[in-house]
Coordinates of C-alpha atoms in Angstrom, one line a residue:
M1313 CA 82.9 83.9 60.8
T1314 CA 81.1 86.4 58.6
I1315 CA 80.5 89.8 59.6
E1316 CA 78.6 92.0 57.0
G1317 CA 76.2 94.8 56.6
G1318 CA 72.5 94.5 55.3
D1319 CA 71.2 95.2 51.4
G1320 CA 69.1 98.5 51.2
P1321 CA 67.1 99.5 48.5
N1322 CA 69.3 103.0 48.3
S1323 CA 72.5 103.0 50.4
G1324 CA 73.9 99.4 51.7
G1325 CA 74.1 99.2 55.5
S1326 CA 77.5 100.1 57.2
V1327 CA 79.8 97.7 59.3
S1328 CA 81.4 99.8 62.0
I1329 CA 84.1 98.2 64.5
S1330 CA 85.4 100.3 67.4
A1331 CA 87.5 99.8 70.4
G1332 CA 86.7 101.3 73.8
S1333 CA 88.1 104.6 75.1
G1334 CA 90.0 104.7 78.4
A1335 CA 89.8 107.2 80.8
S1336 CA 93.3 107.3 82.0
T1337 CA 96.0 105.0 79.5
G1338 CA 95.8 104.0 76.4
G1339 CA 92.4 103.3 74.1
G1340 CA 91.6 100.0 73.4
L1341 CA 93.5 97.7 70.4
I1342 CA 92.1 96.5 67.1
S1343 CA 93.8 93.5 65.9
I1344 CA 92.8 91.4 62.8
T1345 CA 94.9 88.5 61.9
S1346 CA 94.7 85.5 59.4
G1347 CA 94.8 82.2 60.7
I1348 CA 98.1 80.2 61.0
S1349 CA 98.9 76.9 58.9
N1350 CA 101.1 74.3 60.1
D1351 CA 101.7 72.6 57.0
S1352 CA 101.3 75.6 53.9
S1353 CA 100.9 79.5 53.7
S1354 CA 99.0 81.6 56.4
G1355 CA 96.0 82.6 55.3
T1356 CA 95.5 86.0 53.2
A1357 CA 93.8 89.1 54.9
S1358 CA 92.2 91.4 52.1
L1359 CA 91.2 94.8 52.6
K1360 CA 89.3 96.4 49.6
T1361 CA 86.3 98.4 48.6
A1362 CA 83.6 97.0 46.3
D1363 CA 83.5 97.6 42.9
A1364 CA 80.9 100.0 41.1
A1365 CA 78.3 98.3 39.7
G1366 CA 76.4 101.4 38.3
S1367 CA 76.7 102.5 34.5
S1368 CA 76.6 106.5 35.1
A1369 CA 79.6 108.3 34.9
G1370 CA 79.5 109.1 38.4
S1371 CA 79.8 105.4 39.7
S1372 CA 82.5 105.2 41.4
S1373 CA 83.9 102.8 43.2
G1374 CA 84.4 103.5 46.8
N1375 CA 87.5 105.4 48.2
L1376 CA 89.8 103.6 51.3
N1377 CA 91.2 105.6 53.9
L1378 CA 94.1 104.7 55.8
A1379 CA 94.7 107.2 58.8
T1380 CA 95.8 107.5 62.3
G1381 CA 94.6 110.0 64.3
S1382 CA 95.2 113.8 65.6
S1383 CA 96.8 114.7 68.7
A1384 CA 96.6 117.7 70.2
Y1385 CA 99.5 117.7 72.8
S1386 CA 101.7 114.9 72.0
T1387 CA 103.2 113.4 68.4
S1388 CA 99.9 111.2 66.4
G1389 CA 99.9 107.5 65.3
S1390 CA 102.7 106.9 62.7
M1391 CA 101.9 104.3 60.0
N1392 CA 103.7 101.5 59.4
L1393 CA 104.0 99.2 56.4
S1394 CA 105.9 96.2 56.3
T1395 CA 106.3 92.1 55.1
G1396 CA 107.4 89.6 57.8
S1397 CA 111.0 88.0 57.7
S1398 CA 111.8 84.9 56.1
A1399 CA 114.5 82.5 57.4
S1400 CA 115.2 80.3 54.6
S1401 CA 113.5 82.3 51.1
S1402 CA 113.1 85.8 50.1
S1403 CA 111.1 88.4 52.4
G1404 CA 107.6 89.3 50.6
S1405 CA 107.1 92.1 48.5
I1406 CA 105.7 95.5 49.1
S1407 CA 103.6 96.8 45.2
V1408 CA 102.1 100.1 45.9
S1409 CA 100.5 100.5 42.7
V1410 CA 97.5 102.6 40.6
G1411 CA 94.9 101.3 38.4
N1412 CA 94.6 101.7 34.6
S1413 CA 92.6 104.0 32.7
V1414 CA 91.0 103.3 29.5
S1415 CA 90.3 106.7 28.3
T1416 CA 91.6 109.7 30.7
D1417 CA 95.1 110.0 32.4
G1418 CA 96.5 107.1 34.8
G1419 CA 96.3 107.9 38.6
A1420 CA 99.2 109.3 39.8
I1421 CA 101.0 108.5 43.2
N1422 CA 101.8 111.5 45.6
L1423 CA 104.1 111.2 48.6
T1424 CA 103.5 113.8 50.6
A1425 CA 105.6 114.3 53.9
G1426 CA 104.3 116.7 56.7
S1427 CA 104.4 120.4 57.1
A1428 CA 105.8 121.6 60.3
T1429 CA 104.4 125.7 61.3
G1430 CA 107.4 125.6 64.3
G1431 CA 109.7 123.2 63.1
V1432 CA 111.2 121.4 59.8
G1433 CA 109.1 120.2 57.0
G1434 CA 109.4 116.1 57.4
S1435 CA 111.5 114.2 54.9
I1436 CA 110.8 111.8 52.3
I1437 CA 113.4 109.0 52.2
L1438 CA 114.2 106.2 49.8
Q1439 CA 116.1 103.5 51.4
G1440 CA 118.0 100.2 49.9
G1441 CA 118.1 97.5 51.6
S1442 CA 121.0 96.1 53.0
G1443 CA 122.8 92.8 52.0
T1444 CA 125.8 91.3 50.7
S1445 CA 125.8 94.7 48.3
S1446 CA 123.5 97.2 48.7
G1447 CA 120.1 97.4 47.2
S1448 CA 119.4 100.7 44.8
V1449 CA 116.3 103.0 43.8
R1450 CA 115.7 102.2 40.2
F1451 CA 113.4 103.5 37.5
V1452 CA 111.7 101.9 35.2
N1453 CA 110.2 102.1 31.8
P1454 CA 106.1 101.3 32.0
A1455 CA 106.2 99.9 27.8
T1456 CA 109.5 97.9 28.3
S1457 CA 109.8 97.0 32.0
A1458 CA 113.4 97.8 31.7
N1459 CA 115.6 100.0 33.8
F1460 CA 116.3 103.3 32.8
G1461 CA 117.9 104.9 36.0
V1462 CA 119.5 103.8 38.9
I1463 CA 120.7 105.3 41.8
S1464 CA 122.7 103.6 45.0
D1465 CA 125.1 104.3 47.7
S1466 CA 127.8 104.2 44.7
T1467 CA 125.9 105.1 41.4
F1468 CA 123.8 107.8 39.5
D1469 CA 123.3 106.1 36.1
F1470 CA 120.6 107.4 33.8
S1471 CA 122.5 105.8 30.9
G1472 CA 119.6 103.9 29.6
Q1473 CA 118.2 106.9 28.6
S1474 CA 119.1 109.2 25.1
S1475 CA 118.9 112.5 26.9
V1476 CA 119.1 113.8 30.8
S1477 CA 118.2 117.4 31.5
M1478 CA 119.1 118.6 34.8
S1479 CA 118.0 122.7 34.7
S1480 CA 117.5 125.1 37.7
T1481 CA 116.4 128.9 37.8
G1482 CA 119.3 129.6 40.2
T1483 CA 122.5 127.3 40.8
V1484 CA 123.5 124.1 40.3
E1485 CA 126.2 122.4 42.0
L1486 CA 128.0 119.5 41.6
T1487 CA 131.1 118.6 44.2
A1488 CA 133.1 115.8 44.8
S1489 CA 135.8 114.6 47.3
S1490 CA 138.0 113.3 44.9
T1491 CA 137.8 113.2 41.5
M1492 CA 134.8 114.3 38.7
T1493 CA 135.1 113.6 35.4
F1494 CA 133.1 114.4 32.6
S1495 CA 133.4 112.2 29.3
A1496 CA 131.1 112.1 26.0
S1497 CA 131.9 110.2 22.9
N1498 CA 131.1 113.3 20.7
G1499 CA 132.6 116.1 23.0
I1500 CA 131.6 118.3 26.0
S1501 CA 129.9 121.4 24.9
M1502 CA 129.7 124.3 27.3
G1503 CA 126.7 125.8 25.6
D1504 CA 128.5 128.6 25.1
S1505 CA 128.4 130.1 28.0
H1506 CA 130.9 132.1 30.4
I1507 CA 133.1 129.7 32.3
F1508 CA 134.8 131.4 35.5
G1509 CA 136.5 130.2 38.8
Y1510 CA 139.3 128.4 37.4
E1511 CA 142.1 127.2 40.0
K1512 CA 145.0 130.2 39.5
G1513 CA 147.8 132.1 41.5
S1514 CA 150.6 134.0 41.2
E1515 CA 154.4 133.5 42.5
T1516 CA 157.7 135.4 42.4
V1517 CA 160.6 133.7 41.0
G1518 CA 163.4 133.2 43.4
T1519 CA 161.6 134.0 46.0
I1520 CA 162.9 131.0 48.1
V1521 CA 165.2 129.5 45.8
P1522 CA 167.1 131.5 42.4
G1523 CA 165.4 130.7 39.0
E1524 CA 162.7 128.3 41.0
L1525 CA 159.1 128.6 41.9
T1526 CA 156.5 126.6 43.5
L1527 CA 152.7 127.4 42.2
N1528 CA 150.8 124.5 42.2
K1529 CA 147.5 126.0 40.3
M1530 CA 145.8 125.3 36.5
L1531 CA 146.7 128.8 35.7
G1532 CA 148.8 131.3 37.0
K1533 CA 151.2 134.4 36.9
I1534 CA 154.9 134.4 37.2
T1535 CA 157.4 137.3 38.0
S1536 CA 160.6 137.7 36.9
E1537 CA 163.4 137.8 39.1
S1538 CA 165.7 139.7 37.1
T1539 CA 164.7 143.0 36.4
N1540 CA 167.1 143.9 33.8
L1541 CA 167.7 141.3 31.4
A1542 CA 170.0 141.9 28.7
A1543 CA 169.4 142.2 25.2
S1544 CA 169.5 138.4 23.5
A1545 CA 170.3 137.1 27.2
T1546 CA 168.1 134.5 28.3
D1547 CA 166.1 133.0 31.6
T1548 CA 165.9 129.9 32.8
I1549 CA 163.0 129.5 35.2
T1550 CA 161.6 126.1 37.0
L1551 CA 157.9 126.3 38.2
Y1552 CA 157.4 123.6 40.1
N1553 CA 153.7 122.5 40.3
S1554 CA 151.9 119.5 41.2
R1555 CA 149.6 119.8 38.4
V1556 CA 152.3 118.8 35.6
G1557 CA 152.8 115.4 34.8
V1558 CA 155.2 114.6 31.6
S1559 CA 152.1 114.5 29.3
S1560 CA 150.6 117.5 30.0
L1561 CA 150.4 120.3 27.4
V1562 CA 151.8 124.1 29.2
L1563 CA 151.2 127.1 27.6
V1564 CA 152.8 129.8 28.5
T1565 CA 153.3 133.7 27.1
P1566 CA 154.2 136.8 28.4
S1567 CA 151.8 139.1 29.9
A1568 CA 153.5 142.0 30.4
A1569 CA 156.8 142.8 28.6
G1570 CA 158.7 145.1 31.4
G1571 CA 160.1 147.0 28.8
C1572 CA 161.6 144.9 26.7
K1573 CA 159.9 141.9 24.5
P1574 CA 160.0 138.5 26.3
F1575 CA 159.9 135.7 24.2
V1576 CA 158.8 132.2 25.7
Y1577 CA 161.1 129.7 23.3
E1578 CA 160.3 126.2 25.7
A1579 CA 158.3 124.9 28.2
V1580 CA 159.5 121.7 28.9
P1581 CA 156.9 119.5 30.9
S1582 CA 158.3 116.6 33.6
S1583 CA 156.5 114.9 36.6
G1584 CA 156.1 118.2 39.0
Y1585 CA 157.8 120.9 37.5
V1586 CA 158.3 122.3 34.0
T1587 CA 161.2 124.3 32.5
I1588 CA 160.7 127.6 31.0
G1589 CA 163.1 129.3 28.9
V1590 CA 162.4 133.2 28.6
Q1591 CA 165.2 135.8 25.7
N1592 CA 165.0 139.2 25.3
M1593 CA 164.4 139.6 21.8
A1594 CA 164.8 143.4 22.1
S1595 CA 167.8 145.5 21.1
S1596 CA 168.0 146.8 24.8
A1597 CA 167.5 145.4 28.5
C1598 CA 164.6 145.1 30.0
T1599 CA 163.4 148.2 32.6
S1600 CA 161.9 146.1 35.3
A1601 CA 160.6 142.5 36.1
Y1602 CA 158.3 141.0 33.1
T1603 CA 155.4 138.5 33.8
L1604 CA 154.4 135.2 32.3
S1605 CA 151.3 133.9 32.4
F1606 CA 150.7 130.1 31.7
W1607 CA 147.8 127.4 31.8
V1608 CA 148.3 123.5 32.3
V1609 CA 146.0 121.2 30.4
N1610 CA 145.9 117.3 31.0

């Protein structure tokens, strides 16, 4: 069956298909379905505008508009674009592409969610399919057709690019529930920036057990238990710290002298603690507690 508009000396004739209105229930439906086949593929359904035959600069091919109607009192209609399921082979794909341009820029694909004056604006959701492993969102180089970026439920990988830039006029925040790893073959540059927010704390030796304290921090300040360490006398301090391992580098330095000259002569890391040795190098005893600052590097 062929339904077509007639030719005209100016504009061609139009073809309009409209379903009937309903007074109290829904309006009529329009259903276009290709034919079924018992032995081969079902028929193809094509919807397109004609090519532009004119030779002038304003001769563009016609637009193709797919839209649902507006609604004053309820939600407007949804638009669903899907392929059928397959029981024994791969399901069909959906391709959205823009035509090539010879002399100017290529056309864009715009995805815009709906605005809301009295609520939250709509979201754009990109979801890979489920299976033995979840599908991903891939970014493809148009010149080589090679993937240069992959985002999935377990991967954010743009290693296909020689450089990736992430910038913001405000704050960029990266968080992880367990461990975050930064690695680079030529080193990691902080861009000559001010770095702050380190994990730190403070504690006094002997608060619970003489000669010992617990401070599970990367950086910290230790206040000595003794307030009158004699000249040439030594203190041995055991700092229990879950950040310390056998191969850790623990830097310890005096930060307040306490009226004498405390000298850190050893800081020996072990699994879960570090033993710190301090000697008063002054010719007289300390007049108050001294403090030490430490930094654990793993």
